[in-house]
Coordinates of C-alpha atoms and ligand atoms in Angstrom, one line a residue:
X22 CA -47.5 -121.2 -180.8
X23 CA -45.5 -119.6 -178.1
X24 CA -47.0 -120.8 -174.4
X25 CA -48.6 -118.1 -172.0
X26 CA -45.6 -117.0 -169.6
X27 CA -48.1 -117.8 -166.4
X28 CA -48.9 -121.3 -168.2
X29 CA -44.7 -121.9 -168.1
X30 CA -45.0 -120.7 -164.5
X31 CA -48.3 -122.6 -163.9
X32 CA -46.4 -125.8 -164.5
X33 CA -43.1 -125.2 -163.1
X34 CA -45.3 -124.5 -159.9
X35 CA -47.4 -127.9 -160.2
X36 CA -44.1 -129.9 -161.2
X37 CA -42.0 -128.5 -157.8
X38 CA -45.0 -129.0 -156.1
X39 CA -45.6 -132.8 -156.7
X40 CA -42.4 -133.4 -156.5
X41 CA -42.1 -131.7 -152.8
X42 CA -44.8 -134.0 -152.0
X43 CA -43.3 -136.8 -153.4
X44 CA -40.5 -136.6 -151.6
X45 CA -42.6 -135.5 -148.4
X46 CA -44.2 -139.1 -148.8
X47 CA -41.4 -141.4 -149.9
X48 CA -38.1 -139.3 -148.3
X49 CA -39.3 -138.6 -144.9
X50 CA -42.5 -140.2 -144.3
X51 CA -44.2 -137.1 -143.8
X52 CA -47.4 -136.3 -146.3
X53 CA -48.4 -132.6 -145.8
X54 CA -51.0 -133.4 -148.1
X55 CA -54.1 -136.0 -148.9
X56 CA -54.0 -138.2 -151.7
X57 CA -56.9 -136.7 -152.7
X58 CA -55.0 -133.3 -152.9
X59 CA -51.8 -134.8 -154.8
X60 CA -54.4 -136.1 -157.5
X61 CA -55.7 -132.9 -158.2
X62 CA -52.6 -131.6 -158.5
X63 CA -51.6 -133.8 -160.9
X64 CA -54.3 -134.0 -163.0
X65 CA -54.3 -130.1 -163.4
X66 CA -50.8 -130.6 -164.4
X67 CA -51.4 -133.5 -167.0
X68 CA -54.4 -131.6 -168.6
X69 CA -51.6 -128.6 -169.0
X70 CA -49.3 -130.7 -170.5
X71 CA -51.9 -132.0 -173.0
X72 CA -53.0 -128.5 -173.9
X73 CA -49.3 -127.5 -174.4
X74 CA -47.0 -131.0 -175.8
X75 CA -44.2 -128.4 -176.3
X76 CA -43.7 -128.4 -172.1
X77 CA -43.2 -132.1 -172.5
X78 CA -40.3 -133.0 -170.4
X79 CA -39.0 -136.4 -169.1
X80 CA -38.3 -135.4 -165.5
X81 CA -42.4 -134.4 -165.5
X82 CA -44.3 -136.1 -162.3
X83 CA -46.8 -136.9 -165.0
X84 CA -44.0 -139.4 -167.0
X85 CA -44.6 -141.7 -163.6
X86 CA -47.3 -143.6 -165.9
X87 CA -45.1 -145.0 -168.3
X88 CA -44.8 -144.8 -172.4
X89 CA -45.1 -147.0 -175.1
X90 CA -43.7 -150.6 -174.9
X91 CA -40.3 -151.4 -175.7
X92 CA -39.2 -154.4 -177.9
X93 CA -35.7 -155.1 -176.3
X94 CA -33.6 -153.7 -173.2
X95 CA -30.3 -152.7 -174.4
X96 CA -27.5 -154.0 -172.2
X97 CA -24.9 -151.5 -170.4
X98 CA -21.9 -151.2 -169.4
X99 CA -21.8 -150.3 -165.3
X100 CA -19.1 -148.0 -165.2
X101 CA -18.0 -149.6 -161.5
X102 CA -18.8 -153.1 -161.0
X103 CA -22.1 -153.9 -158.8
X104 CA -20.4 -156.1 -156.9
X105 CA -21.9 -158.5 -154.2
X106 CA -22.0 -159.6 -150.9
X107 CA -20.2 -161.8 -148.6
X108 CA -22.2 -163.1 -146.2
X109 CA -21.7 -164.2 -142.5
X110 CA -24.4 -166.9 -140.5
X111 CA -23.5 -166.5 -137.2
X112 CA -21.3 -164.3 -134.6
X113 CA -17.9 -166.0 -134.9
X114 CA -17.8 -165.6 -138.7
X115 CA -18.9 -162.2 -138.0
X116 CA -15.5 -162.2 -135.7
X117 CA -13.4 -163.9 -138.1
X118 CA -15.1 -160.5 -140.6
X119 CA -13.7 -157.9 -138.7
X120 CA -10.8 -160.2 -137.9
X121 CA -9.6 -160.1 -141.5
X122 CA -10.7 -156.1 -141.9
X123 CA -8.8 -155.0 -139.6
X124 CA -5.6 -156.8 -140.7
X125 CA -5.9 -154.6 -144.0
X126 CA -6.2 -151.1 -141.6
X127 CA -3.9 -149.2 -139.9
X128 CA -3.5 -151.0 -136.2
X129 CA -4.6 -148.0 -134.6
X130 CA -8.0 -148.4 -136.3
X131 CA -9.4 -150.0 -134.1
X132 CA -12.7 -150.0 -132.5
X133 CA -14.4 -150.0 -136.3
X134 CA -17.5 -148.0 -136.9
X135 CA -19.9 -149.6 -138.9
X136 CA -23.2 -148.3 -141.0
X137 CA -25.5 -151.0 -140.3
X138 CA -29.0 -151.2 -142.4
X139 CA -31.3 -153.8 -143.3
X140 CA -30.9 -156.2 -146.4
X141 CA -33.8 -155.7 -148.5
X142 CA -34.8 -158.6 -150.4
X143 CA -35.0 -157.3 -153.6
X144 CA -33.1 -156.4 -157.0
X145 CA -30.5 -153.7 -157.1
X146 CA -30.4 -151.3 -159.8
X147 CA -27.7 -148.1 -160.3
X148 CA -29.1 -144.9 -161.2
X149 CA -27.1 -141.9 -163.0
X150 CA -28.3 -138.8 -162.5
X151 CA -27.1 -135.3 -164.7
X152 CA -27.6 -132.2 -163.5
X153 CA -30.1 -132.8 -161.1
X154 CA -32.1 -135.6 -163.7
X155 CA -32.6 -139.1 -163.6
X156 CA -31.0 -140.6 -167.1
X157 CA -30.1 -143.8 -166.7
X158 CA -31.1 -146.9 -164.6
X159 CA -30.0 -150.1 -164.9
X160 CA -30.4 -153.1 -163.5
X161 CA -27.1 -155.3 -161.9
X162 CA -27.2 -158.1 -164.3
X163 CA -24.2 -160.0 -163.5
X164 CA -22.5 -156.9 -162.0
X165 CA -21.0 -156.0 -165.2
X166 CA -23.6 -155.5 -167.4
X167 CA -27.5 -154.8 -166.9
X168 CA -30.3 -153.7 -168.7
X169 CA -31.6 -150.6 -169.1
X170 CA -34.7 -150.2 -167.7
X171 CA -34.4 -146.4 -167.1
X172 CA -38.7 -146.0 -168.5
X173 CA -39.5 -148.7 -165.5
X174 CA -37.6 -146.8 -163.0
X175 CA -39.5 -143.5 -163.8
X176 CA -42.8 -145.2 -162.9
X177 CA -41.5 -145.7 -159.5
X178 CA -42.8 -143.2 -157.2
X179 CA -39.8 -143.3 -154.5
X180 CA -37.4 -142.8 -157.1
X181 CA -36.6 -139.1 -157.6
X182 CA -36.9 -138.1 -161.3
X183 CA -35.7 -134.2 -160.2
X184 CA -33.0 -133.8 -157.4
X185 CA -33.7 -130.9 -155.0
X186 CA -31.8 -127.5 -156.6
X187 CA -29.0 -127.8 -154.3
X188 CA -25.2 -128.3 -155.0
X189 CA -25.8 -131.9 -156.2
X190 CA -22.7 -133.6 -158.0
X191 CA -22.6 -132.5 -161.6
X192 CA -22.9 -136.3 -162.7
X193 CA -23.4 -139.3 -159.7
X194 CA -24.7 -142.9 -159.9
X195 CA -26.9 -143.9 -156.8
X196 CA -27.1 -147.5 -155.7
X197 CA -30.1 -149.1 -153.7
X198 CA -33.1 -152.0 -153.9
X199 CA -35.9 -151.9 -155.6
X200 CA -38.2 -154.4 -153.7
X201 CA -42.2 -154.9 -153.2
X202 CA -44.0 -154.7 -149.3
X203 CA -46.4 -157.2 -148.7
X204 CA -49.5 -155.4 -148.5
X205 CA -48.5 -154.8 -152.8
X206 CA -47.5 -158.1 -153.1
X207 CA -50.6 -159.6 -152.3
X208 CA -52.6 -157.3 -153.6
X209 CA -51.0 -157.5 -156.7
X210 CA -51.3 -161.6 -156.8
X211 CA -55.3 -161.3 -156.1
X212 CA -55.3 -159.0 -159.4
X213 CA -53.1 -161.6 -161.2
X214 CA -55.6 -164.6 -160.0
X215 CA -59.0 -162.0 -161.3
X216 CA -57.2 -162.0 -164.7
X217 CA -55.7 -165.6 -164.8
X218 CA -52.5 -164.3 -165.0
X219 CA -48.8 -165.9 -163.6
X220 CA -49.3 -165.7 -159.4
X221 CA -45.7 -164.9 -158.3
X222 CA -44.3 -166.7 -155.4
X223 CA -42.6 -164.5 -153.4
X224 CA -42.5 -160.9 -153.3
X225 CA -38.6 -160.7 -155.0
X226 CA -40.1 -162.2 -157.7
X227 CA -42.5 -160.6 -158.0
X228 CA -40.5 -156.9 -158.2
X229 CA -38.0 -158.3 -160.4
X230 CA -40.7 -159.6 -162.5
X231 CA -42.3 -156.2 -162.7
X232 CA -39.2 -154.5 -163.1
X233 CA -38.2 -156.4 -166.3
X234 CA -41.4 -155.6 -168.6
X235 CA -41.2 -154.3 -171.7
X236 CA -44.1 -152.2 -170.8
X237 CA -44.0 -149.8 -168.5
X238 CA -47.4 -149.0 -168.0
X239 CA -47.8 -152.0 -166.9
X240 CA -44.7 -151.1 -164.6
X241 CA -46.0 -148.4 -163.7
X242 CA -49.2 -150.3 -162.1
X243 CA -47.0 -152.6 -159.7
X244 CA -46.6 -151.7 -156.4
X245 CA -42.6 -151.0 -156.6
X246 CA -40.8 -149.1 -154.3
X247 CA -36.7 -148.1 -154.2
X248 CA -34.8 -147.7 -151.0
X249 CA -30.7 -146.5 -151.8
X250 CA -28.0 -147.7 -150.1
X251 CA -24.5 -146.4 -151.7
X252 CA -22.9 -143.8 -154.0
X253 CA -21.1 -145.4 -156.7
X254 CA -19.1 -143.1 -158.8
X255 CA -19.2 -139.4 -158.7
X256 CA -18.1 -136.5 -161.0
X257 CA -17.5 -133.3 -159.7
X258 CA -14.5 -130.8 -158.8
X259 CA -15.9 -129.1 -155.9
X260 CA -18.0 -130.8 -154.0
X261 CA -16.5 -132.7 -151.1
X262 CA -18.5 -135.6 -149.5
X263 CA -17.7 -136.7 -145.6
X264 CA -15.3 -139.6 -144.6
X265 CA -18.2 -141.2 -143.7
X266 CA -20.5 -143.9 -145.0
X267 CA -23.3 -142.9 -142.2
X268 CA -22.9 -139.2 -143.4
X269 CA -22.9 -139.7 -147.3
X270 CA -26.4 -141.7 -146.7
X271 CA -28.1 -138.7 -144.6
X272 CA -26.9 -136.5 -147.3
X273 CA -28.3 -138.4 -150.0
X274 CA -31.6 -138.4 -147.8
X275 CA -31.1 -134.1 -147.8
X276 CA -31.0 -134.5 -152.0
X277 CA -34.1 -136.7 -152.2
X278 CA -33.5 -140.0 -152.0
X279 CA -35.1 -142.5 -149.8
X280 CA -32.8 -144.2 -147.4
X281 CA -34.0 -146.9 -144.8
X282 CA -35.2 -145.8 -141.7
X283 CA -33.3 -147.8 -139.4
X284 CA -29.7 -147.2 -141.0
X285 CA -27.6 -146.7 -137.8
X286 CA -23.5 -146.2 -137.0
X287 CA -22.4 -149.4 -134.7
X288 CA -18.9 -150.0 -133.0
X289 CA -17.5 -152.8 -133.0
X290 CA -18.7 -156.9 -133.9
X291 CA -20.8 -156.1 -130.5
X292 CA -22.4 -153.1 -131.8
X293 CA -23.0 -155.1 -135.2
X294 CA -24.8 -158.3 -132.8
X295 CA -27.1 -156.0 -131.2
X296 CA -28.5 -154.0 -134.2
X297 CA -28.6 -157.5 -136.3
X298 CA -30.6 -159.0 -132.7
X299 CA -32.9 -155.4 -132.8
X300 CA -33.7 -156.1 -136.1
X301 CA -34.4 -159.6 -136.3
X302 CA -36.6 -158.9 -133.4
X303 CA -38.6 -156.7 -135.8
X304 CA -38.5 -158.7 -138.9
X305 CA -42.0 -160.2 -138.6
X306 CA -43.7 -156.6 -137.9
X307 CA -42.0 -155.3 -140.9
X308 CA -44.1 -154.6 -144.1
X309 CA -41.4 -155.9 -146.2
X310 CA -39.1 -158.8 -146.4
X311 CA -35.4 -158.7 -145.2
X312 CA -33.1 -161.3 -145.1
X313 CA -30.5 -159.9 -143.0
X314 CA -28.1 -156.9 -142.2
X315 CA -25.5 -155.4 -144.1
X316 CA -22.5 -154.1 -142.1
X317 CA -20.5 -151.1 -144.0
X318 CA -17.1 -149.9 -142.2
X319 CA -18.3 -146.6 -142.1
X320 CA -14.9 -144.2 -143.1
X321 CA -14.9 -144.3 -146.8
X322 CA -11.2 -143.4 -146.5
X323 CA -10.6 -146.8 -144.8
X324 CA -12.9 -148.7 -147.0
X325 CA -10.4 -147.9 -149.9
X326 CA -7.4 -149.3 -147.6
X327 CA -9.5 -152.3 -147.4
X328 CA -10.1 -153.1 -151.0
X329 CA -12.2 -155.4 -152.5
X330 CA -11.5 -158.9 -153.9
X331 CA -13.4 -160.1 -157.0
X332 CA -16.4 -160.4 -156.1
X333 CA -17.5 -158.5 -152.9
X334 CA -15.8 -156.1 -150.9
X335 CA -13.8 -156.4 -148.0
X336 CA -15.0 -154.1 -145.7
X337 CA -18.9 -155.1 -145.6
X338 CA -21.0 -158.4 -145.0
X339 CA -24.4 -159.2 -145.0
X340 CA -25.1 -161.2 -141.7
X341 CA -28.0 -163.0 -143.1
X342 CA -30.9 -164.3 -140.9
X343 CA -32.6 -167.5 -140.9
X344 CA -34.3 -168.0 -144.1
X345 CA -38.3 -167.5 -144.5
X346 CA -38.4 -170.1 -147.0
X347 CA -37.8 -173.8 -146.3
X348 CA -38.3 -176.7 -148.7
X349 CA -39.7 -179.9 -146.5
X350 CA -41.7 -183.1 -147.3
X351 CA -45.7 -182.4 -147.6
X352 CA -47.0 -185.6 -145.5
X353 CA -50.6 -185.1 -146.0
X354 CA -53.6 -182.6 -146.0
X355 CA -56.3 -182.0 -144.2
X356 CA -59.4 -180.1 -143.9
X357 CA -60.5 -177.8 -141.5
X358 CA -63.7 -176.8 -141.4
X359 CA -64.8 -173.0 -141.1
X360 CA -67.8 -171.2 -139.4
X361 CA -69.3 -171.2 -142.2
X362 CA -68.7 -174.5 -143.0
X363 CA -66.4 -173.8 -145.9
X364 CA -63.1 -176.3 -145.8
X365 CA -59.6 -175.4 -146.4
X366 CA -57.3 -177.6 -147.1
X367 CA -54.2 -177.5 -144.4
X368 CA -50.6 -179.1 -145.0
X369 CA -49.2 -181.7 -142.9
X370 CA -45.5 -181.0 -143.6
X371 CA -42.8 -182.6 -142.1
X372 CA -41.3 -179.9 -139.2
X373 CA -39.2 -177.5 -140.1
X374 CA -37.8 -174.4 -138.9
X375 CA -38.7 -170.8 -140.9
X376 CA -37.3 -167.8 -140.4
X377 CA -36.6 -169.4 -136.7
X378 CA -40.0 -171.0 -136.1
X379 CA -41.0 -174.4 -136.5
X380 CA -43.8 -175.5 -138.6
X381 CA -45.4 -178.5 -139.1
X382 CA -48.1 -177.3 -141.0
X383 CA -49.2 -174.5 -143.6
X384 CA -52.2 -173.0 -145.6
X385 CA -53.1 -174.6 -148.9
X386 CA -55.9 -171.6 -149.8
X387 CA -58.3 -173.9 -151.2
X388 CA -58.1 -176.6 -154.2
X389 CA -58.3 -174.2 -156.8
X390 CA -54.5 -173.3 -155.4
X391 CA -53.9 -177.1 -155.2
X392 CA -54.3 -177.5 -158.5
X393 CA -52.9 -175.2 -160.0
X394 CA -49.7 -175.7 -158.1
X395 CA -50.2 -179.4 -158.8
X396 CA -49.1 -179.8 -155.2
X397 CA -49.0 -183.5 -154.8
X398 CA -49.0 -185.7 -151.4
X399 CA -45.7 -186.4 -150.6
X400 CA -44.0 -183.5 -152.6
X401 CA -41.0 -182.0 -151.5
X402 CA -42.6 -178.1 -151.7
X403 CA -41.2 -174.9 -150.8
X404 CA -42.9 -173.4 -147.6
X405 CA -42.6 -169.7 -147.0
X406 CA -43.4 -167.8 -143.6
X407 CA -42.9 -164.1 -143.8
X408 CA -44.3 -161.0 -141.7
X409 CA -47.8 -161.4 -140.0
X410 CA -48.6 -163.5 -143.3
X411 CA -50.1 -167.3 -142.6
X412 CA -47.6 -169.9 -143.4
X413 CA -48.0 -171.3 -146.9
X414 CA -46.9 -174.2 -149.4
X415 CA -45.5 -172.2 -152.5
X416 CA -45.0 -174.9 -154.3
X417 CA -43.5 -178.4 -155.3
X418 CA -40.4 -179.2 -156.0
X419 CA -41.0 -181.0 -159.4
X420 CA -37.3 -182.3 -159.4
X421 CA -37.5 -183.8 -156.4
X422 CA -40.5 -185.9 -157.9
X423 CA -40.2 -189.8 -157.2
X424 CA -43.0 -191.9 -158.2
X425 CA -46.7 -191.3 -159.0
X426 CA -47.7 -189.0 -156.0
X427 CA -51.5 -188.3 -155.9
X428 CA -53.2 -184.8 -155.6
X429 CA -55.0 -184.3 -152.6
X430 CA -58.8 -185.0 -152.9
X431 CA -61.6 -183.2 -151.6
X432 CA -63.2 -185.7 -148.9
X433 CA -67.3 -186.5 -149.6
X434 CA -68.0 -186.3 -146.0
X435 CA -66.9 -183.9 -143.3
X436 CA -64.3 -184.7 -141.2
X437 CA -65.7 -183.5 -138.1
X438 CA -69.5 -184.5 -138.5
X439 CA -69.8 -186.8 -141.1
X440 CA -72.3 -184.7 -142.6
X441 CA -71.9 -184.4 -146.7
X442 CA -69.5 -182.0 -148.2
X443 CA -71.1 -179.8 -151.2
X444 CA -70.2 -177.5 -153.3
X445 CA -72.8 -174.7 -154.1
X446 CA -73.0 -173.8 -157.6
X447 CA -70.9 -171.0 -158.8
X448 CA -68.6 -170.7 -156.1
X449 CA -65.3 -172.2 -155.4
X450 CA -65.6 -173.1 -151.6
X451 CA -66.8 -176.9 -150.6
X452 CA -68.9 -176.6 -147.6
X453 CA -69.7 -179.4 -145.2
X454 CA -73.8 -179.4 -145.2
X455 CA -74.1 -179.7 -141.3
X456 CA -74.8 -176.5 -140.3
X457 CA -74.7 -175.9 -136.7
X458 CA -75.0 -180.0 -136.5
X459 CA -71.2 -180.3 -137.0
X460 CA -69.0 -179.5 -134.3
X461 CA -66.1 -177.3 -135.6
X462 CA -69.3 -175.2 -136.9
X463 CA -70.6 -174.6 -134.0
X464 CA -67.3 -173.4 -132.1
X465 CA -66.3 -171.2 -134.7
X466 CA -69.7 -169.8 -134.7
X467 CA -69.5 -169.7 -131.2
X468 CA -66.0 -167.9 -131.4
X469 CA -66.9 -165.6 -133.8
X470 CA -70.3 -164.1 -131.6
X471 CA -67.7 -163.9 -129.1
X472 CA -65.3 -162.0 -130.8
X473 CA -68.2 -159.2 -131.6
Ligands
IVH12 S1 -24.5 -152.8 -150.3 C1 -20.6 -153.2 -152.3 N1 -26.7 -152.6 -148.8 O1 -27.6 -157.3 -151.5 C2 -21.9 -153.2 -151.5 N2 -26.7 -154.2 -150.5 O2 -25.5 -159.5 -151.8 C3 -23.0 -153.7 -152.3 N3 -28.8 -155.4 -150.7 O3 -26.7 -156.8 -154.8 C4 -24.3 -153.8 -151.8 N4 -29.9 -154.4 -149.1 O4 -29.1 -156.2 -154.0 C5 -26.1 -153.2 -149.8 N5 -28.6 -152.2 -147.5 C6 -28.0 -152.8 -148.5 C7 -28.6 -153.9 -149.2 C8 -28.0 -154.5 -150.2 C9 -30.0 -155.3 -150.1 C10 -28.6 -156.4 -151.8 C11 -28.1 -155.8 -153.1 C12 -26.8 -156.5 -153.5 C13 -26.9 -157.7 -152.6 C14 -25.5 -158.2 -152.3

């Protein structure tokens, strides 16, 4: 059966369409439509493609929901190396950085410019695309080799199946992070703890986790997103890209890729200081975790001069900030009690700085989560602080484990009234039974009128 000409026409339209909007959302943080909108869209668009399989096509908006499960991932060859990072902790071996570059460059090169972005904590991944289309994507692996997971990819919206029509290189690899914000990550670890399913602890494990199922459906339900960062190879004999790092990334913005939003051009270790200060200053606010700055020299031309060595190239560095998780000694727990008179138990840790604050104690959840992490008194546990999230033990160090340690217990009396601690059938929470009797009670009540 040969498909209606306006039916062809009907879903080219829908396809350019949700794409535009697409990128409108992901590429420049500009919606010109509701969600509500883009659904329709898309559903008028999947009901055309069910009516007419033969307009199947890969690149589809619709293929975002993922397809059957696989069995394996194959491995693959990265025609470049992913190579890595080196990384620098503080200004002078940021010094001793540009110190070294600049031995490799010309001596006239001098003041350097820099692209400077933020280093997303998450898992890198190369994507080739033909003509325009997505075909591959593959994880880095050990930087030779990764696996293809080129059917999880698609189910991530921010990743462009479809380049704008535009001169686009005939054949070009992109290079960025696939990572997860927190608002995804926790969400995504409540629906884990409905079904009784693995919580993950952080959310880099959590993306790489998602990124590596067999079944992208399941993919397709995570919360991923994909920010790029490089071009890796290239294949084309007219197209001429700029001598410039800075320039390369606003034109891979123009073809549809996300970039960061704070990518900048610096000059100079004391241009590289300040954007790494201006960031760190913002790293709590962001919705997702960073865990430093990378530093590119921004001439590509120069970059070559520079080389690489084996692992890592010469002419970037990853000035990394403090880190949001810490392991320290868990002292004790207590419980504080709640307006309601629910108690939660707290961790006593032994103080330590994260990401450049220091904490001496951190949220528990309740002893459902101390059980399940089998945190025990005296543990060495891993304590993570990131964004506007409340400090928390992630878990113990089992390997650290001298001795019989005991699991905290759930006290019979409150600790503030002395009243009797219950637990109400059905329901997880231990309350202490004082009611307004018991102090802490009675302020938070007190606080919580207040606050209305
Ligand atoms: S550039 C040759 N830029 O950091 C340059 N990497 O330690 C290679 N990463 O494997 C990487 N944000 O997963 C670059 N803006 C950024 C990055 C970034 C995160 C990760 C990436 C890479 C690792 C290197």
């Amino acid at each position: 059966m040969t498909v209606p000409k306006n039916v062809v026409d009907e879903v080219k339209w829908l396809r350019d369409g949700l794409n535009l909007h697409n990128r409108n959302y992901y590429v420049w943080d500009d919606p010109k439509i509701t969600d509500q909108e883009y659904d329709q869209l898309f559903r008028k668009l999947q009901a055309l493609e069910q009516q007419y399989p033969e307009l199947a096509s890969d690149d589809s908006p619709t293929q975002r929901v993922g397809s059957m499960p696989a069995t394996r991932f194959d491995s693959v060859e990265h025609r470049l190396p992913m190579l890595s990072l080196d990384n620098a902790f503080d200004e002078s071996e940021m010094r001793a950085f540009e110190k070294k570059l600049s031995e490799r460059l010309e001596p006239d090169a001098e003041p350097l410019l820099y692209t400077a972005e933020p280093k997303l904590d998450g898992l890198a991944i190369s994507l080739v695309y033909e003509q325009g289309r997505l075909v591959q994507a593959v994880t880095r692996g050990d930087g030779r080799k990764g696996e293809n997971i080129t059917a999880n990819a698609r189910t991530i919206p921010s990743i462009p199946l479809e380049l704008l029509r535009r001169p686009v290189p005939f054949a070009f690899e992109i290079r960025g992070e696939v990572y997860m914000d927190h608002a995804g990550f926790e969400m995504l670890n409540e629906d884990q703890k409905k079904n009784d399913a693995k919580v993950f602890a952080n959310p880099r494990n959590a993306a790489a986790g998602s990124l590596r199922l067999l079944d992208s459906r399941i993919t397709a339900s995570r919360p991923l997103t994909f920010c790029s960062y490089a071009i890796g190879w290239m294949e084309d004999y007219q197209l001429k890209l700029k001598d410039s790092q800075y320039e390369r990334m606003l034109w891979l913005r123009k073809a549809g890729f996300p970039i960061s939003p704070y990518i900048e051009q610096v000059e100079g270790v004391s241009g590289c200081l300040d954007y790494y200060q201006r960031i760190l200053a913002q790293r709590d606010s962001l919705a997702f975790d960073i865990d430093g700055v990378v530093f590119k020299l921004d001439s590509t031309s120069q970059q070559e001069q520079a080389g690489n060595v084996a692992r890592a190239p010469r002419w970037a560095v990853a000035y990394k900030f403090p880190a949001q998780e810490v392991m320290t000694r868990l002292l004790d727990v207590d419980f504080r009690v709640g307006r309601t008179g629910a108690l939660t138990p707290v961790a006593r840790l032994e103080p330590v700085s994260v990401g450049g604050v220091m904490l001496s104690n951190a949220t528990l959840h309740n002893m459902d989560e101390i059980h399940r992490k089998d945190v025990r008194i005296g543990d060495i546990v891993i304590v993570r602080r990131a964004g506007d999230v409340i400090p928390e033990v992630v878990s113990p160090v089992v390997a650290e484990r001298k001795g019989d340690l005991s699991l905290p217990q759930m006290p019979a009396q409150c600790p503030v009234c002395g009243s009797d601690v219950v637990q109400q059938e059905g329901q997880a929470a231990w309350r202490c039974s004082g009611g307004l009797v018991c102090a802490a009670q009675r302020k938070e009540a007190i606080k919580h009128f207040a606050s209305r």
